[in-house]
mmCIF file of C-alpha atoms in Angstrom:
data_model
loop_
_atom_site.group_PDB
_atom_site.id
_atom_site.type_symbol
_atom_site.label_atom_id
_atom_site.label_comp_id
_atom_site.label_asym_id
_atom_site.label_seq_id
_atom_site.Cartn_x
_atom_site.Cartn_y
_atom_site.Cartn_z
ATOM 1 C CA UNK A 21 114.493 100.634 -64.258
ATOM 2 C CA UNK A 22 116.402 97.748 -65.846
ATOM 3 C CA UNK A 23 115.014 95.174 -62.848
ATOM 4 C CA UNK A 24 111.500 95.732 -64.948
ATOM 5 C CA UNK A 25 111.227 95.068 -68.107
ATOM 6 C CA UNK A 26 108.377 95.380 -70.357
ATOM 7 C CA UNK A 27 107.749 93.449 -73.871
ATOM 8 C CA UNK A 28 106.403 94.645 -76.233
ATOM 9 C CA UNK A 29 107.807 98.253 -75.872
ATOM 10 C CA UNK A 30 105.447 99.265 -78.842
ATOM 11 C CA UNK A 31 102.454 97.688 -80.313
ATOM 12 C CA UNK A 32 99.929 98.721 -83.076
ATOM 13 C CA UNK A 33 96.915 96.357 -83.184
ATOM 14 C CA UNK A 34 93.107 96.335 -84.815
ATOM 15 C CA UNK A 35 89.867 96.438 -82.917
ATOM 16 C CA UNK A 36 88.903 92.842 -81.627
ATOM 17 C CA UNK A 37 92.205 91.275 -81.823
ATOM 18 C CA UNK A 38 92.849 89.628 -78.605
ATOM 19 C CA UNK A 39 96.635 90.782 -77.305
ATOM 20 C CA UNK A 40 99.328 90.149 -74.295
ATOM 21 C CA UNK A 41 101.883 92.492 -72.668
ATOM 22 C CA UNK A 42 104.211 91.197 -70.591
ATOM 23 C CA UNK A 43 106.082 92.253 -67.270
ATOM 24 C CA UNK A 44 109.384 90.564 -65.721
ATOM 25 C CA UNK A 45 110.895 92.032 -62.949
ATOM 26 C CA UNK A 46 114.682 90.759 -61.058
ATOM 27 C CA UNK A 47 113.689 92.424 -58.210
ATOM 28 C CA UNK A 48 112.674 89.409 -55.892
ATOM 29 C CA UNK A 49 109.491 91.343 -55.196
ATOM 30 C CA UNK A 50 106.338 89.738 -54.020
ATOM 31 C CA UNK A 51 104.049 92.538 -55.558
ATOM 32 C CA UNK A 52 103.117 93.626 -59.066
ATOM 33 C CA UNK A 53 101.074 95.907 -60.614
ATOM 34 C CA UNK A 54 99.432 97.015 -63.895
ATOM 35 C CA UNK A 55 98.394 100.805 -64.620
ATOM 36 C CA UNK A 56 97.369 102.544 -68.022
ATOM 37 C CA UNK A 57 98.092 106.017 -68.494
ATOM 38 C CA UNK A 58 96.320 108.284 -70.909
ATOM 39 C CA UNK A 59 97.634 111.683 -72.045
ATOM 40 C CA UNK A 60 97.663 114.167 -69.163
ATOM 41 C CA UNK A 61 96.429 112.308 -66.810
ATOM 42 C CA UNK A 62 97.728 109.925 -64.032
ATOM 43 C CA UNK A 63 97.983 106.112 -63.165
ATOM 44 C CA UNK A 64 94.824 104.114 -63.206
ATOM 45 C CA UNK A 65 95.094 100.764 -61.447
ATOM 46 C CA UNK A 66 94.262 97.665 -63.687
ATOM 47 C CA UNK A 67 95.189 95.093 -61.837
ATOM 48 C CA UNK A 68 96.959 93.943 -59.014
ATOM 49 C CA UNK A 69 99.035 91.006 -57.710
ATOM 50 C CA UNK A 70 100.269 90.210 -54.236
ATOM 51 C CA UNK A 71 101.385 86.245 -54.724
ATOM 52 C CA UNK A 72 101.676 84.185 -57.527
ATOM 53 C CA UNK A 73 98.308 82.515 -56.572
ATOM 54 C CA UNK A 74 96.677 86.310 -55.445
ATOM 55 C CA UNK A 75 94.604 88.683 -58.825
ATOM 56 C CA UNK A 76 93.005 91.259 -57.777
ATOM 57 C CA UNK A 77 91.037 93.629 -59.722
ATOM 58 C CA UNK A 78 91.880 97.666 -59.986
ATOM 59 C CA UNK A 79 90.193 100.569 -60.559
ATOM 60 C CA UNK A 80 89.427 99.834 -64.425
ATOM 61 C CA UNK A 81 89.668 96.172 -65.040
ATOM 62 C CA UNK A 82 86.982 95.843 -67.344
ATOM 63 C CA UNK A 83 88.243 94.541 -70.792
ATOM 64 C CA UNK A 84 91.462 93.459 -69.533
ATOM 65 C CA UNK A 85 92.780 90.305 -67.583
ATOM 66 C CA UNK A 86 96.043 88.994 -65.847
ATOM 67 C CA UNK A 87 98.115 86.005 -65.228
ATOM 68 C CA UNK A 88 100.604 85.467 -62.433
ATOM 69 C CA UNK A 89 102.798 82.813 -63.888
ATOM 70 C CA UNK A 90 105.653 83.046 -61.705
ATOM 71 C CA UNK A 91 106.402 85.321 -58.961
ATOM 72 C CA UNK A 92 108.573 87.096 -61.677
ATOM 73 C CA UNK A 93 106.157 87.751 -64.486
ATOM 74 C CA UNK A 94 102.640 89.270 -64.312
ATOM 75 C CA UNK A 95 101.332 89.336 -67.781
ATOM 76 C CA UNK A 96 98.621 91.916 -68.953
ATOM 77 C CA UNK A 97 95.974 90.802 -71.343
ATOM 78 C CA UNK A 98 93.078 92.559 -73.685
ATOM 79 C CA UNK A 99 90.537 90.355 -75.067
ATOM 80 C CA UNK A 100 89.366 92.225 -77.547
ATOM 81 C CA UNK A 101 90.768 95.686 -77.953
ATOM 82 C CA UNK A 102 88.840 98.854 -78.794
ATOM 83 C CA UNK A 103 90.093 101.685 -79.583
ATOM 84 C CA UNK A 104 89.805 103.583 -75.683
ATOM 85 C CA UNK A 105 92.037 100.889 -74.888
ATOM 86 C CA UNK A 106 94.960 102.961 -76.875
ATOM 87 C CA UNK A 107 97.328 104.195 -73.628
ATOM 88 C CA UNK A 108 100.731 103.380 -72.337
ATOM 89 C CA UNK A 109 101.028 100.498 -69.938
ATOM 90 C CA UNK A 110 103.211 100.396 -67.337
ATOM 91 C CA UNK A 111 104.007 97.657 -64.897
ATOM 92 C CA UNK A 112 105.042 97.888 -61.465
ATOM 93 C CA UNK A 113 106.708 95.862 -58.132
ATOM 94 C CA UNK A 114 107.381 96.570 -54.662
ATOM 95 C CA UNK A 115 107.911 94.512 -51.683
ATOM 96 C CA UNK A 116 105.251 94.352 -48.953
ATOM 97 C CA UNK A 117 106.476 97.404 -46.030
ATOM 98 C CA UNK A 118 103.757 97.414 -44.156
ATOM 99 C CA UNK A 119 102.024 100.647 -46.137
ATOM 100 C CA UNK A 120 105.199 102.240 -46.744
ATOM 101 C CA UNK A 121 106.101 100.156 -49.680
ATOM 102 C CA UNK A 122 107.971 101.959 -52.979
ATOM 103 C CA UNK A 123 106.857 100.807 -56.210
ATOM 104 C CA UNK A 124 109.226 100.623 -59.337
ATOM 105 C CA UNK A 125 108.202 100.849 -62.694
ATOM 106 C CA UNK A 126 108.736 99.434 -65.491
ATOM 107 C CA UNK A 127 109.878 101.889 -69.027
ATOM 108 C CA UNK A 128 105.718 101.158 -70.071
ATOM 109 C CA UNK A 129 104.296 99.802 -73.649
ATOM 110 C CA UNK A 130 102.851 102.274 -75.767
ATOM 111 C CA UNK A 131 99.593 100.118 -77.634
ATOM 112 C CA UNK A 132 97.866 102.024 -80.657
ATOM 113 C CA UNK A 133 94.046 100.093 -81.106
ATOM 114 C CA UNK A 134 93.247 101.025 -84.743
ATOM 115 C CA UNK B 9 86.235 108.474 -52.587
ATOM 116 C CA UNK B 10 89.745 109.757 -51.183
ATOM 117 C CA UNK B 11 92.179 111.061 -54.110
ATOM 118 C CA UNK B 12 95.242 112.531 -54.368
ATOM 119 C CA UNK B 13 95.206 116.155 -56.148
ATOM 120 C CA UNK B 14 97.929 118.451 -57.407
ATOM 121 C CA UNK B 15 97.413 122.566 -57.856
ATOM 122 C CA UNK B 16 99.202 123.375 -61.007
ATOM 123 C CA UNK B 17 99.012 121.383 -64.342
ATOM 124 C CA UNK B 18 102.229 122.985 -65.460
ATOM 125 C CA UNK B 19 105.022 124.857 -63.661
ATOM 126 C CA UNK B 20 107.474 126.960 -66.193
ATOM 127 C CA UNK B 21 110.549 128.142 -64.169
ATOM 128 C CA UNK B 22 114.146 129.693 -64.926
ATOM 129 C CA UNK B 23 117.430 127.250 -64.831
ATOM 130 C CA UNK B 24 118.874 128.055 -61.537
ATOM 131 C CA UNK B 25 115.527 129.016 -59.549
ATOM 132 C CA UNK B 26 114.211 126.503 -56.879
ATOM 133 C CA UNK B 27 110.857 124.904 -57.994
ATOM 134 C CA UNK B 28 107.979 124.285 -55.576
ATOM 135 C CA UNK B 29 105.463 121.501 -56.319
ATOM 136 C CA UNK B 30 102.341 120.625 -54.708
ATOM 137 C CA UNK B 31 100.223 118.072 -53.883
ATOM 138 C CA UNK B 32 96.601 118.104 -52.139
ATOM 139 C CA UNK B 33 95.498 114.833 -50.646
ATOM 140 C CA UNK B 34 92.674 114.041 -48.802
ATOM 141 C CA UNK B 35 92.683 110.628 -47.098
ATOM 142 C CA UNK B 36 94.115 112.131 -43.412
ATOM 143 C CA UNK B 37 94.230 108.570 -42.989
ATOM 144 C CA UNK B 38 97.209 107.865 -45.450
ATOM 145 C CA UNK B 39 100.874 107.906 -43.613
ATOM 146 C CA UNK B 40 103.457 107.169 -46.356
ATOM 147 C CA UNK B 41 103.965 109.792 -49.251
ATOM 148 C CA UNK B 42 105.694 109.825 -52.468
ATOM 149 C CA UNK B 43 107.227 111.293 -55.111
ATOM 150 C CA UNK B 44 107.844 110.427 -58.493
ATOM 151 C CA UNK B 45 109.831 111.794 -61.568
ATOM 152 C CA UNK B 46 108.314 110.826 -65.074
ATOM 153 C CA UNK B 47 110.846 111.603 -68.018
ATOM 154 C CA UNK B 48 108.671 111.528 -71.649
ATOM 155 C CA UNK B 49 109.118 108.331 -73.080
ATOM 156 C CA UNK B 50 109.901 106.798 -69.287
ATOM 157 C CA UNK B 51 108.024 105.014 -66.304
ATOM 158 C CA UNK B 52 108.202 106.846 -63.043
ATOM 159 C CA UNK B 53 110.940 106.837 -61.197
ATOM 160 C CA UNK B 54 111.231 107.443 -57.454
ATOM 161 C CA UNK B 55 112.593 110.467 -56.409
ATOM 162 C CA UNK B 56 111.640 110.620 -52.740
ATOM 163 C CA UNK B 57 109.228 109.670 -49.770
ATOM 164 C CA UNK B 58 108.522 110.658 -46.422
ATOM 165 C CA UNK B 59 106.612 108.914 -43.259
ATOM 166 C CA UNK B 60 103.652 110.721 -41.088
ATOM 167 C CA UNK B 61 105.419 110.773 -38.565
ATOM 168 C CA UNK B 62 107.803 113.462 -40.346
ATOM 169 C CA UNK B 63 107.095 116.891 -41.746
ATOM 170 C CA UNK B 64 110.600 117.237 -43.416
ATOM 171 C CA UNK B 65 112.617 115.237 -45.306
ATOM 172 C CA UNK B 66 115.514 115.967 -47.565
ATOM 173 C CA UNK B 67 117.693 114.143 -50.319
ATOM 174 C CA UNK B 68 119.895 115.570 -52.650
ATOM 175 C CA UNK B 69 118.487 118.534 -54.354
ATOM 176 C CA UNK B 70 114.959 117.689 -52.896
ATOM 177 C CA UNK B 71 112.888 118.546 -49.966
ATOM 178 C CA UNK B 72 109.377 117.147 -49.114
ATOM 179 C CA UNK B 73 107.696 118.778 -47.259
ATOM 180 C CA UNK B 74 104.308 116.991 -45.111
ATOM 181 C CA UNK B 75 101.915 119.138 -43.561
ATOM 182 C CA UNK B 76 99.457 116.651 -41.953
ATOM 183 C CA UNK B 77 96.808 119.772 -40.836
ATOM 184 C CA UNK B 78 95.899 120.831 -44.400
ATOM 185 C CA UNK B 79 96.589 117.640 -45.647
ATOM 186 C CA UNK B 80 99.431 119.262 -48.481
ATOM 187 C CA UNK B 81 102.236 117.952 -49.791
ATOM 188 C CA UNK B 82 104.961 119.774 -51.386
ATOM 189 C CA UNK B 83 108.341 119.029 -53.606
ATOM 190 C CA UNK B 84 111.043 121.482 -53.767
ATOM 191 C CA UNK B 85 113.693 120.880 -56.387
ATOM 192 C CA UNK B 86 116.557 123.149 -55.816
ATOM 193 C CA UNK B 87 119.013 125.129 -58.357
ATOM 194 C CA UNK B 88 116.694 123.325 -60.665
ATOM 195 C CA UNK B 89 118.176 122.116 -64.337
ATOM 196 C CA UNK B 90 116.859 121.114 -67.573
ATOM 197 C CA UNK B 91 117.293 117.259 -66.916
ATOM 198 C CA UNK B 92 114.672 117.817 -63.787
ATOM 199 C CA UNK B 93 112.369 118.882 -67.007
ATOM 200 C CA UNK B 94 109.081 116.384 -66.377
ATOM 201 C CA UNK B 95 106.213 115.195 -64.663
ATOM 202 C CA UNK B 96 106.011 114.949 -61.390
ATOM 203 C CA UNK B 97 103.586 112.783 -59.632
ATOM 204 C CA UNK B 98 102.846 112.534 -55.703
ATOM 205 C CA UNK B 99 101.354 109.230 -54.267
ATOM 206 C CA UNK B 100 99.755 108.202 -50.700
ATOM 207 C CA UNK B 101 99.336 104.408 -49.475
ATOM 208 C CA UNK B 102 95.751 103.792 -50.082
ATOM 209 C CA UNK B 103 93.226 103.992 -47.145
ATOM 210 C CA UNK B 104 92.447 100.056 -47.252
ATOM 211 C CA UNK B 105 94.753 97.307 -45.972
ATOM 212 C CA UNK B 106 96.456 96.536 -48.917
ATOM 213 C CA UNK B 107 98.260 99.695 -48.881
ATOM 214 C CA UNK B 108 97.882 100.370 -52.938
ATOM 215 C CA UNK B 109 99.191 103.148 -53.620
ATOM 216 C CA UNK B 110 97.108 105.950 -55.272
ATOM 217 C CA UNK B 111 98.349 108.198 -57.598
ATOM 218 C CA UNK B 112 97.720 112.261 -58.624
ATOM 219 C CA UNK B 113 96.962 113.260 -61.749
ATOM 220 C CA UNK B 114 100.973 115.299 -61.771
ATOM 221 C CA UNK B 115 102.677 118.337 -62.621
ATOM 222 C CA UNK B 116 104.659 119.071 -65.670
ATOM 223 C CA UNK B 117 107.672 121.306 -64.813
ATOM 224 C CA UNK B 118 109.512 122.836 -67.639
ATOM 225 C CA UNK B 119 113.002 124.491 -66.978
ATOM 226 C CA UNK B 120 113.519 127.793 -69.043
ATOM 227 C CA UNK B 121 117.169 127.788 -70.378
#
């Protein structure tokens, strides 16, 4: 979905460097979302975002951390990346519904930890 | 904890034949349902969703299907073609008030030529 977009699309990266992926969305949407995936398996929540001043952690958020600059961007960070940290990241918005809120995804960043 | 579960890992079927996809959840809590197409190289895309309060829904080429008393959700894809080739993920509103939604581990459909 071109209303998310995801930078870098690919990165490649050694174990202990510190790195940042970043999310934009158009969408006007008050809530965004970061999930790893991992071959064959599903979404695991990172982290979470309902308002530029709200973090909340996910299901995995060790190692990683977050920054809501703008209601816009919601930016993805690993502080030092290991090698179990290699997955594809995807980024996601939605607009509070009362529970039955879509979300839409961003194309994801691929991230190799040598 | 409450999860969202699919039966089949993969589902092979012919160009032309009508697919069926599942989806087990177990939060009877949960009252908004999704559906999401994942293309390789792709984030999900939504493909369709359905409210509690329905058992039926229908969009073009695609039924979901809700049946609340053994907690199953289904996707049919119909006359199904090699561009529906993916995976397929189903999704409930988490149990907790901040309605996250949780996510099954999918099902890879391949179309047969």
């Amino acid at each position: 979905d071109a209303d998310v977009t995801q930078t870098p699309r690919n990165r490649i990266t050694k174990t202990g460097k510190r790195i940042m992926l970043e999310c934009s969305q158009t969408k006007g949407h008050d809530r965004m979302y970061w999930y790893r995936q991992d071959p064959g398996l599903g979404l695991r929540l990172i982290y979470y975002s309902f308002d530029v001043k709200d973090i909340n952690k996910g299901e995995i958020s060790d190692g990683y951390s977050v920054s809501r600059q703008a209601q816009a961007k919601f930016s993805l960070s690993l502080e030092s990346a290991i090698p179990n940290q290699t997955a594809l990241y995807f980024c996601a918005t939605s607009r509070w519904a009362g529970g039955q809120e879509t979300q839409y995804f961003g194309p994801g960043t691929r991230l190799l930890v040598l | 904890g409450e999860s969202v579960g699919l039966h089949l890992p993969t589902l092979s079927v012919q160009e032309g034949d009508n697919s069926i996809i599942n989806c087990a959840y177990s939060n009877s809590a949960s009252d908004y349902f999704i559906w999401y197409k994942q293309e390789s190289g792709k984030g999900p895309q939504f493909i369709i969703d359905i409210r509690s309060n329905m058992d039926k829904r229908q969009g073009q080429r695609v039924t979901v299907l809700l049946n609340k008393t053994v907690k199953h959700l289904s996707l049919q894809i119909a006359a199904t073609q090699p561009g529906d080739s993916a995976v397929y993920f189903c999704a409930e509103n988490g149990v907790d008030s901040s309605y996250k939604l949780i996510f099954g581990s999918g099902t890879r459909l391949l179309v047969r030529p």
